[in-house]
CSV table of N, CA and C in Angstrom, one decimal:
chain,number,residue,atom,x,y,z
B,1,UNK,N,99.4,34.4,65.0
B,1,UNK,CA,99.5,35.8,64.7
B,1,UNK,C,98.8,36.2,63.5
B,2,UNK,N,98.0,37.2,63.5
B,2,UNK,CA,97.2,37.7,62.4
B,2,UNK,C,98.1,38.5,61.4
B,3,UNK,N,97.9,38.2,60.1
B,3,UNK,CA,98.7,38.9,59.1
B,3,UNK,C,98.1,40.3,59.0
B,4,UNK,N,98.9,41.3,59.1
B,4,UNK,CA,98.4,42.7,58.9
B,4,UNK,C,98.5,43.2,57.5
B,5,UNK,N,97.5,44.0,57.1
B,5,UNK,CA,97.5,44.6,55.8
B,5,UNK,C,98.4,45.7,55.7
B,6,UNK,N,99.0,45.9,54.5
B,6,UNK,CA,99.9,47.0,54.3
B,6,UNK,C,99.1,48.3,54.2
B,7,UNK,N,99.6,49.4,54.7
B,7,UNK,CA,98.8,50.6,54.8
B,7,UNK,C,98.4,51.1,53.4
B,8,UNK,N,99.2,50.7,52.4
B,8,UNK,CA,98.9,51.1,51.0
B,8,UNK,C,97.8,50.3,50.3
B,9,UNK,N,97.6,49.1,50.9
B,9,UNK,CA,96.6,48.1,50.3
B,9,UNK,C,95.2,48.5,50.8
B,10,UNK,N,94.3,48.7,49.8
B,10,UNK,CA,92.9,49.0,50.2
B,10,UNK,C,92.2,47.8,50.7
B,11,UNK,N,91.3,48.0,51.6
B,11,UNK,CA,90.5,46.9,52.1
B,11,UNK,C,89.7,46.2,50.9
B,12,UNK,N,89.6,44.9,50.9
B,12,UNK,CA,88.9,44.2,49.9
B,12,UNK,C,87.4,44.4,50.1
B,13,UNK,N,86.7,44.7,49.0
B,13,UNK,CA,85.3,44.9,49.0
B,13,UNK,C,84.6,43.8,48.2
B,14,UNK,N,83.4,43.4,48.5
B,14,UNK,CA,82.7,42.4,47.7
B,14,UNK,C,82.4,43.1,46.3
B,15,UNK,N,82.3,42.3,45.3
B,15,UNK,CA,82.0,42.8,44.0
B,15,UNK,C,80.6,43.6,44.0
B,16,UNK,N,80.6,44.6,43.3
B,16,UNK,CA,79.4,45.4,43.2
B,16,UNK,C,78.3,44.7,42.5
B,17,UNK,N,77.1,44.8,43.0
B,17,UNK,CA,75.9,44.1,42.3
B,17,UNK,C,75.3,45.1,41.4
B,18,UNK,N,74.9,44.6,40.2
B,18,UNK,CA,74.3,45.5,39.3
B,18,UNK,C,72.8,45.6,39.6
B,19,UNK,N,72.3,46.8,39.5
B,19,UNK,CA,70.8,47.0,39.8
B,19,UNK,C,70.0,46.7,38.5
B,20,UNK,N,70.7,46.6,37.4
B,20,UNK,CA,70.1,46.3,36.1
B,20,UNK,C,69.5,44.9,36.1
B,21,UNK,N,68.3,44.8,35.7
B,21,UNK,CA,67.6,43.5,35.6
B,21,UNK,C,68.2,42.8,34.4
B,22,UNK,N,68.6,41.5,34.6
B,22,UNK,CA,69.2,40.8,33.5
B,22,UNK,C,68.1,40.3,32.5
B,23,UNK,N,68.5,40.4,31.3
B,23,UNK,CA,67.7,39.9,30.2
B,23,UNK,C,67.7,38.3,30.3
B,24,UNK,N,66.6,37.6,30.1
B,24,UNK,CA,66.6,36.2,30.2
B,24,UNK,C,67.6,35.5,29.3
B,25,UNK,N,67.8,36.1,28.1
B,25,UNK,CA,68.8,35.6,27.2
B,25,UNK,C,70.2,35.6,27.7
B,26,UNK,N,70.5,36.6,28.6
B,26,UNK,CA,71.9,36.6,29.2
B,26,UNK,C,72.1,35.6,30.2
B,27,UNK,N,71.1,35.1,30.9
B,27,UNK,CA,71.2,34.2,32.0
B,27,UNK,C,71.3,32.8,31.5
B,28,UNK,N,71.1,32.5,30.3
B,28,UNK,CA,71.1,31.1,29.8
B,28,UNK,C,72.1,31.0,28.7
B,29,UNK,N,73.2,30.4,28.8
B,29,UNK,CA,74.2,30.4,27.8
B,29,UNK,C,73.8,29.7,26.5
B,30,UNK,N,72.8,28.8,26.5
B,30,UNK,CA,72.4,28.2,25.3
B,30,UNK,C,71.6,29.1,24.4
B,31,UNK,N,71.0,30.1,24.9
B,31,UNK,CA,70.1,31.0,24.2
B,31,UNK,C,70.8,31.6,22.9
B,32,UNK,N,72.0,32.1,23.1
B,32,UNK,CA,72.7,32.7,21.9
B,32,UNK,C,72.9,31.7,20.8
B,33,UNK,N,73.3,30.4,21.2
B,33,UNK,CA,73.5,29.4,20.2
B,33,UNK,C,72.2,29.1,19.4
B,34,UNK,N,71.1,29.0,20.2
B,34,UNK,CA,69.8,28.7,19.6
B,34,UNK,C,69.4,29.8,18.6
B,35,UNK,N,69.6,31.1,19.1
B,35,UNK,CA,69.2,32.2,18.3
B,35,UNK,C,70.1,32.3,17.0
B,36,UNK,N,71.3,32.0,17.1
B,36,UNK,CA,72.2,31.9,15.9
B,36,UNK,C,71.6,31.0,14.9
B,37,UNK,N,71.2,29.8,15.3
B,37,UNK,CA,70.6,28.8,14.4
B,37,UNK,C,69.3,29.3,13.8
B,38,UNK,N,68.4,29.9,14.7
B,38,UNK,CA,67.1,30.3,14.2
B,38,UNK,C,67.3,31.4,13.2
B,39,UNK,N,68.2,32.3,13.3
B,39,UNK,CA,68.5,33.4,12.4
B,39,UNK,C,68.9,32.8,11.0
B,40,UNK,N,69.4,31.6,10.9
B,40,UNK,CA,69.8,31.0,9.7
B,40,UNK,C,68.6,30.4,8.9
B,41,UNK,N,67.5,30.2,9.5
B,41,UNK,CA,66.4,29.6,8.8
B,41,UNK,C,65.9,30.5,7.7
B,42,UNK,N,65.9,30.0,6.5
B,42,UNK,CA,65.6,30.8,5.3
B,42,UNK,C,64.1,31.2,5.3
B,43,UNK,N,63.7,32.3,4.8
B,43,UNK,CA,62.3,32.7,4.6
B,43,UNK,C,61.6,31.6,3.9
B,44,UNK,N,60.4,31.4,4.3
B,44,UNK,CA,59.6,30.3,3.6
B,44,UNK,C,59.9,28.9,4.0
B,45,UNK,N,60.7,28.8,5.0
B,45,UNK,CA,61.1,27.5,5.6
B,45,UNK,C,60.9,27.5,7.1
B,46,UNK,N,60.8,26.3,7.7
B,46,UNK,CA,60.6,26.1,9.1
B,46,UNK,C,61.5,25.0,9.6
B,47,UNK,N,61.7,25.0,10.9
B,47,UNK,CA,62.4,23.9,11.6
B,47,UNK,C,61.7,23.6,12.9
B,48,UNK,N,62.1,22.5,13.5
B,48,UNK,CA,61.5,22.1,14.8
B,48,UNK,C,62.4,22.4,16.0
B,49,UNK,N,61.8,22.4,17.2
B,49,UNK,CA,62.5,22.6,18.4
B,49,UNK,C,63.6,21.5,18.6
B,50,UNK,N,63.2,20.3,18.3
B,50,UNK,CA,64.1,19.2,18.4
B,50,UNK,C,65.3,19.3,17.5
B,51,UNK,N,65.0,19.7,16.2
B,51,UNK,CA,66.1,19.8,15.2
B,51,UNK,C,67.1,20.9,15.7
B,52,UNK,N,66.6,22.0,16.3
B,52,UNK,CA,67.5,23.0,16.8
B,52,UNK,C,68.3,22.5,18.0
B,53,UNK,N,67.7,21.7,18.8
B,53,UNK,CA,68.4,21.2,20.0
B,53,UNK,C,69.5,20.3,19.5
B,54,UNK,N,69.2,19.4,18.6
B,54,UNK,CA,70.3,18.5,18.0
B,54,UNK,C,71.4,19.3,17.3
B,55,UNK,N,71.0,20.3,16.6
B,55,UNK,CA,72.0,21.1,15.8
B,55,UNK,C,72.9,22.0,16.7
B,56,UNK,N,72.4,22.3,17.8
B,56,UNK,CA,73.1,23.3,18.7
B,56,UNK,C,74.5,22.8,19.1
B,57,UNK,N,74.6,21.4,19.2
B,57,UNK,CA,75.9,20.9,19.7
B,57,UNK,C,76.0,20.9,21.2
B,58,UNK,N,74.9,21.3,21.8
B,58,UNK,CA,74.9,21.4,23.3
B,58,UNK,C,74.0,20.3,23.8
B,59,UNK,N,74.1,20.1,25.0
B,59,UNK,CA,73.2,19.0,25.7
B,59,UNK,C,71.9,19.7,26.1
B,60,UNK,N,71.1,20.1,25.1
B,60,UNK,CA,69.8,20.7,25.4
B,60,UNK,C,68.7,19.9,24.8
B,61,UNK,N,67.5,20.1,25.3
B,61,UNK,CA,66.3,19.4,24.8
B,61,UNK,C,65.5,20.4,24.0
B,62,UNK,N,64.5,19.8,23.3
B,62,UNK,CA,63.5,20.6,22.5
B,62,UNK,C,62.8,21.5,23.4
B,63,UNK,N,62.5,21.1,24.6
B,63,UNK,CA,61.8,22.0,25.6
B,63,UNK,C,62.7,23.2,25.9
B,64,UNK,N,64.0,23.0,26.0
B,64,UNK,CA,64.9,24.1,26.3
B,64,UNK,C,64.9,25.1,25.2
B,65,UNK,N,64.8,24.6,24.0
B,65,UNK,CA,64.7,25.5,22.8
B,65,UNK,C,63.4,26.3,22.9
B,66,UNK,N,62.4,25.6,23.3
B,66,UNK,CA,61.1,26.3,23.5
B,66,UNK,C,61.2,27.5,24.5
B,67,UNK,N,62.0,27.3,25.6
B,67,UNK,CA,62.2,28.4,26.5
B,67,UNK,C,62.9,29.5,25.8
B,68,UNK,N,63.9,29.2,25.0
B,68,UNK,CA,64.7,30.2,24.3
B,68,UNK,C,63.7,31.0,23.3
B,69,UNK,N,62.8,30.3,22.7
B,69,UNK,CA,61.9,30.9,21.8
B,69,UNK,C,60.9,31.8,22.5
B,70,UNK,N,60.6,31.4,23.7
B,70,UNK,CA,59.6,32.2,24.5
B,70,UNK,C,60.3,33.5,24.9
B,71,UNK,N,61.6,33.5,25.1
B,71,UNK,CA,62.3,34.8,25.5
B,71,UNK,C,62.9,35.5,24.2
B,72,UNK,N,62.6,35.0,23.0
B,72,UNK,CA,63.2,35.6,21.8
B,72,UNK,C,62.7,37.0,21.5
B,73,UNK,N,61.6,37.4,22.1
B,73,UNK,CA,61.2,38.8,21.8
B,73,UNK,C,62.1,39.8,22.3
B,74,UNK,N,63.0,39.5,23.3
B,74,UNK,CA,63.9,40.5,23.8
B,74,UNK,C,65.2,40.5,23.1
B,75,UNK,N,65.5,39.5,22.2
B,75,UNK,CA,66.8,39.4,21.6
B,75,UNK,C,67.0,40.4,20.5
B,76,UNK,N,68.2,40.8,20.4
B,76,UNK,CA,68.6,41.8,19.3
B,76,UNK,C,69.9,41.2,18.6
B,77,UNK,N,69.9,41.2,17.3
B,77,UNK,CA,68.9,41.5,16.4
B,77,UNK,C,67.7,40.5,16.5
B,78,UNK,N,66.6,40.9,16.0
B,78,UNK,CA,65.3,40.0,16.2
B,78,UNK,C,65.5,38.6,15.7
B,79,UNK,N,64.7,37.7,16.3
B,79,UNK,CA,64.7,36.3,16.0
B,79,UNK,C,63.5,36.0,15.3
B,80,UNK,N,63.6,35.2,14.1
B,80,UNK,CA,62.3,34.8,13.4
B,80,UNK,C,61.7,33.6,14.1
B,81,UNK,N,61.3,33.8,15.3
B,81,UNK,CA,60.7,32.6,16.1
B,81,UNK,C,59.5,32.0,15.5
B,82,UNK,N,58.8,32.7,14.6
B,82,UNK,CA,57.7,32.1,13.9
B,82,UNK,C,58.0,30.9,13.0
B,83,UNK,N,59.3,30.8,12.7
B,83,UNK,CA,59.7,29.7,11.9
B,83,UNK,C,60.1,28.4,12.6
B,84,UNK,N,59.8,28.4,13.9
B,84,UNK,CA,60.1,27.2,14.8
B,84,UNK,C,58.8,26.6,15.2
B,85,UNK,N,58.6,25.4,14.9
B,85,UNK,CA,57.3,24.7,15.2
B,85,UNK,C,57.6,23.3,15.8
B,86,UNK,N,56.6,22.6,16.2
B,86,UNK,CA,56.9,21.3,16.7
B,86,UNK,C,57.2,20.3,15.6
B,87,UNK,N,57.6,19.1,16.0
B,87,UNK,CA,58.1,18.1,15.1
B,87,UNK,C,57.0,17.6,14.1
B,88,UNK,N,55.8,17.9,14.4
B,88,UNK,CA,54.7,17.5,13.4
B,88,UNK,C,54.2,18.7,12.5
B,89,UNK,N,54.9,19.8,12.7
B,89,UNK,CA,54.5,21.0,11.9
B,89,UNK,C,53.4,21.8,12.5
B,90,UNK,N,53.1,21.5,13.8
B,90,UNK,CA,52.0,22.3,14.5
B,90,UNK,C,52.6,23.5,15.1
B,91,UNK,N,51.8,24.6,15.0
B,91,UNK,CA,52.2,25.9,15.5
B,91,UNK,C,52.0,25.9,17.0
B,92,UNK,N,52.8,25.1,17.7
B,92,UNK,CA,52.6,25.0,19.2
B,92,UNK,C,53.0,26.2,20.0
B,93,UNK,N,53.7,27.1,19.4
B,93,UNK,CA,54.2,28.3,20.1
B,93,UNK,C,53.3,29.5,19.8
B,94,UNK,N,52.2,29.3,19.1
B,94,UNK,CA,51.4,30.5,18.6
B,94,UNK,C,50.9,31.4,19.7
B,95,UNK,N,50.6,30.8,20.9
B,95,UNK,CA,50.0,31.6,22.0
B,95,UNK,C,51.1,32.5,22.7
B,96,UNK,N,52.3,32.4,22.3
B,96,UNK,CA,53.4,33.2,22.9
B,96,UNK,C,53.7,34.5,22.0
B,97,UNK,N,52.9,34.6,20.9
B,97,UNK,CA,53.1,35.8,20.1
B,97,UNK,C,52.1,36.9,20.5
B,98,UNK,N,52.2,38.1,20.0
B,98,UNK,CA,51.4,39.2,20.4
B,98,UNK,C,49.9,38.9,20.3
B,99,UNK,N,49.5,38.2,19.2
B,99,UNK,CA,48.2,37.7,19.0
B,99,UNK,C,48.2,36.2,18.7
B,100,UNK,N,47.2,35.5,19.0
B,100,UNK,CA,47.2,34.0,18.6
B,100,UNK,C,47.3,33.7,17.2
B,101,UNK,N,47.1,34.7,16.3
B,101,UNK,CA,47.1,34.4,14.9
B,101,UNK,C,48.4,35.0,14.2
B,102,UNK,N,49.2,35.7,15.0
B,102,UNK,CA,50.4,36.4,14.4
B,102,UNK,C,51.4,35.4,13.8
B,103,UNK,N,51.7,34.3,14.5
B,103,UNK,CA,52.6,33.3,14.0
B,103,UNK,C,52.2,32.8,12.6
B,104,UNK,N,50.9,32.4,12.5
B,104,UNK,CA,50.4,31.9,11.2
B,104,UNK,C,50.5,33.0,10.2
B,105,UNK,N,50.1,34.2,10.5
B,105,UNK,CA,50.1,35.3,9.5
B,105,UNK,C,51.5,35.5,9.0
B,106,UNK,N,52.5,35.5,9.9
B,106,UNK,CA,53.9,35.7,9.4
B,106,UNK,C,54.4,34.5,8.5
B,107,UNK,N,54.0,33.3,8.8
B,107,UNK,CA,54.4,32.2,8.0
B,107,UNK,C,53.7,32.2,6.6
B,108,UNK,N,52.4,32.6,6.6
B,108,UNK,CA,51.7,32.7,5.4
B,108,UNK,C,52.2,33.8,4.5
B,109,UNK,N,52.7,34.9,5.1
B,109,UNK,CA,53.4,36.0,4.3
B,109,UNK,C,54.6,35.5,3.6
B,110,UNK,N,55.2,34.4,4.1
B,110,UNK,CA,56.4,33.8,3.5
B,110,UNK,C,56.0,32.6,2.6
B,111,UNK,N,54.7,32.4,2.4
B,111,UNK,CA,54.3,31.4,1.4
B,111,UNK,C,54.0,30.0,2.0
B,112,UNK,N,54.0,29.9,3.3
B,112,UNK,CA,53.7,28.6,3.9
B,112,UNK,C,52.2,28.5,4.1
B,113,UNK,N,51.7,27.3,3.7
B,113,UNK,CA,50.3,27.1,3.8
B,113,UNK,C,50.0,26.4,5.2
B,114,UNK,N,49.0,26.9,5.9
B,114,UNK,CA,48.7,26.4,7.2
B,114,UNK,C,47.2,26.1,7.3
B,115,UNK,N,46.8,25.0,7.8
B,115,UNK,CA,45.4,24.6,8.0
B,115,UNK,C,45.2,24.1,9.4
B,116,UNK,N,44.3,24.6,10.1
B,116,UNK,CA,44.0,24.1,11.5
B,116,UNK,C,45.3,24.1,12.4
B,117,UNK,N,46.1,25.2,12.3
B,117,UNK,CA,47.3,25.4,13.1
B,117,UNK,C,48.4,24.4,12.7
B,118,UNK,N,48.4,23.8,11.5
B,118,UNK,CA,49.4,22.8,11.1
B,118,UNK,C,49.9,23.2,9.7
B,119,UNK,N,51.2,23.1,9.6
B,119,UNK,CA,51.8,23.4,8.3
B,119,UNK,C,51.5,22.3,7.3
B,120,UNK,N,51.0,22.7,6.1
B,120,UNK,CA,50.8,21.7,5.1
B,120,UNK,C,52.1,21.4,4.3
B,121,UNK,N,52.2,20.2,3.9
B,121,UNK,CA,53.5,19.8,3.2
B,121,UNK,C,54.7,20.1,4.0
B,122,UNK,N,54.6,19.8,5.3
B,122,UNK,CA,55.7,20.1,6.3
B,122,UNK,C,57.1,19.6,5.8
B,123,UNK,N,57.1,18.4,5.3
B,123,UNK,CA,58.4,17.8,4.9
B,123,UNK,C,59.1,18.7,3.8
B,124,UNK,N,58.3,19.3,3.0
B,124,UNK,CA,58.9,20.1,1.9
B,124,UNK,C,59.4,21.4,2.4
B,125,UNK,N,58.8,22.0,3.4
B,125,UNK,CA,59.3,23.3,3.9
B,125,UNK,C,60.2,23.2,5.1
B,126,UNK,N,60.4,22.0,5.5
B,126,UNK,CA,61.3,21.8,6.7
B,126,UNK,C,62.7,22.1,6.3
B,127,UNK,N,63.4,22.8,7.2
B,127,UNK,CA,64.8,23.2,7.0
B,127,UNK,C,65.5,22.5,8.2
B,128,UNK,N,66.5,21.6,7.8
B,128,UNK,CA,67.2,20.8,8.8
B,128,UNK,C,68.5,21.6,9.1
B,129,UNK,N,68.7,22.1,10.3
B,129,UNK,CA,69.9,22.8,10.6
B,129,UNK,C,71.1,21.9,10.7
B,130,UNK,N,70.9,20.7,11.0
B,130,UNK,CA,72.1,19.8,11.1
B,130,UNK,C,72.7,19.6,9.7
B,131,UNK,N,72.0,19.3,8.7
B,131,UNK,CA,72.5,19.1,7.4
B,131,UNK,C,73.0,20.4,6.8
B,132,UNK,N,72.3,21.5,7.1
B,132,UNK,CA,72.7,22.8,6.6
B,132,UNK,C,74.1,23.2,7.2
B,133,UNK,N,74.3,22.9,8.5
B,133,UNK,CA,75.6,23.2,9.1
B,133,UNK,C,76.7,22.4,8.5
B,134,UNK,N,76.4,21.1,8.3
B,134,UNK,CA,77.5,20.3,7.7
B,134,UNK,C,77.9,20.8,6.3
B,135,UNK,N,77.0,21.2,5.5
B,135,UNK,CA,77.3,21.8,4.2
B,135,UNK,C,78.1,23.1,4.4
B,136,UNK,N,77.7,23.9,5.4
B,136,UNK,CA,78.5,25.2,5.7
B,136,UNK,C,79.9,24.9,6.1
B,137,UNK,N,80.1,23.9,6.9
B,137,UNK,CA,81.4,23.5,7.4
B,137,UNK,C,82.3,23.0,6.2
B,138,UNK,N,81.7,22.3,5.3
B,138,UNK,CA,82.4,21.8,4.1
B,138,UNK,C,82.8,22.9,3.3
B,139,UNK,N,81.9,23.9,3.0
B,139,UNK,CA,82.2,25.0,2.2
B,139,UNK,C,83.3,25.9,2.8
B,140,UNK,N,83.2,26.1,4.2
B,140,UNK,CA,84.2,26.9,4.9
B,140,UNK,C,85.6,26.2,4.8
B,141,UNK,N,85.6,24.8,5.0
B,141,UNK,CA,86.8,24.1,4.9
B,141,UNK,C,87.4,24.2,3.5
B,142,UNK,N,86.6,24.1,2.5
B,142,UNK,CA,87.1,24.3,1.1
B,142,UNK,C,87.7,25.6,0.8
B,143,UNK,N,87.1,26.7,1.4
B,143,UNK,CA,87.7,28.0,1.2
B,143,UNK,C,89.0,28.2,1.8
B,144,UNK,N,89.2,27.5,3.0
B,144,UNK,CA,90.5,27.6,3.6
B,144,UNK,C,91.6,27.0,2.8
B,145,UNK,N,91.3,25.9,2.0
B,145,UNK,CA,92.3,25.3,1.2
B,145,UNK,C,92.5,25.9,-0.2
B,146,UNK,N,91.6,26.9,-0.5
B,146,UNK,CA,91.8,27.6,-1.8
B,146,UNK,C,93.0,28.5,-1.7
B,147,UNK,N,93.7,28.7,-2.8
B,147,UNK,CA,94.8,29.6,-2.9
B,147,UNK,C,94.5,30.8,-3.7
């Protein structure tokens, strides 16, 4: 015997589909975490795709961070994607900016020296998000214990 619906109960409808095109950053849950980390990179410093992948705490690769940086132009607030380079300090993402020289120009405005698409003195300007987060966690933990 088939169960009948109560007359007061409306028929169930499938969920409405949005006609709005999704932003790539909304479709990938790791994008917000990567963007949060990139926004923490201080001016005049850079980090690498791999360092961001490791610091994210997610199971993502450097290549996945690259995908997030590729979509960063749609993120709000803006992402300083020019501060993310490959592990050798090469401006490997430069072709994804409005012009091929924009990434270098933005870094040079922050005092970073670049020759032949490579950051000079890379170890000095490298910002490690892993050690920065550990320091932040310690400071936050210390503040909780203060009276």
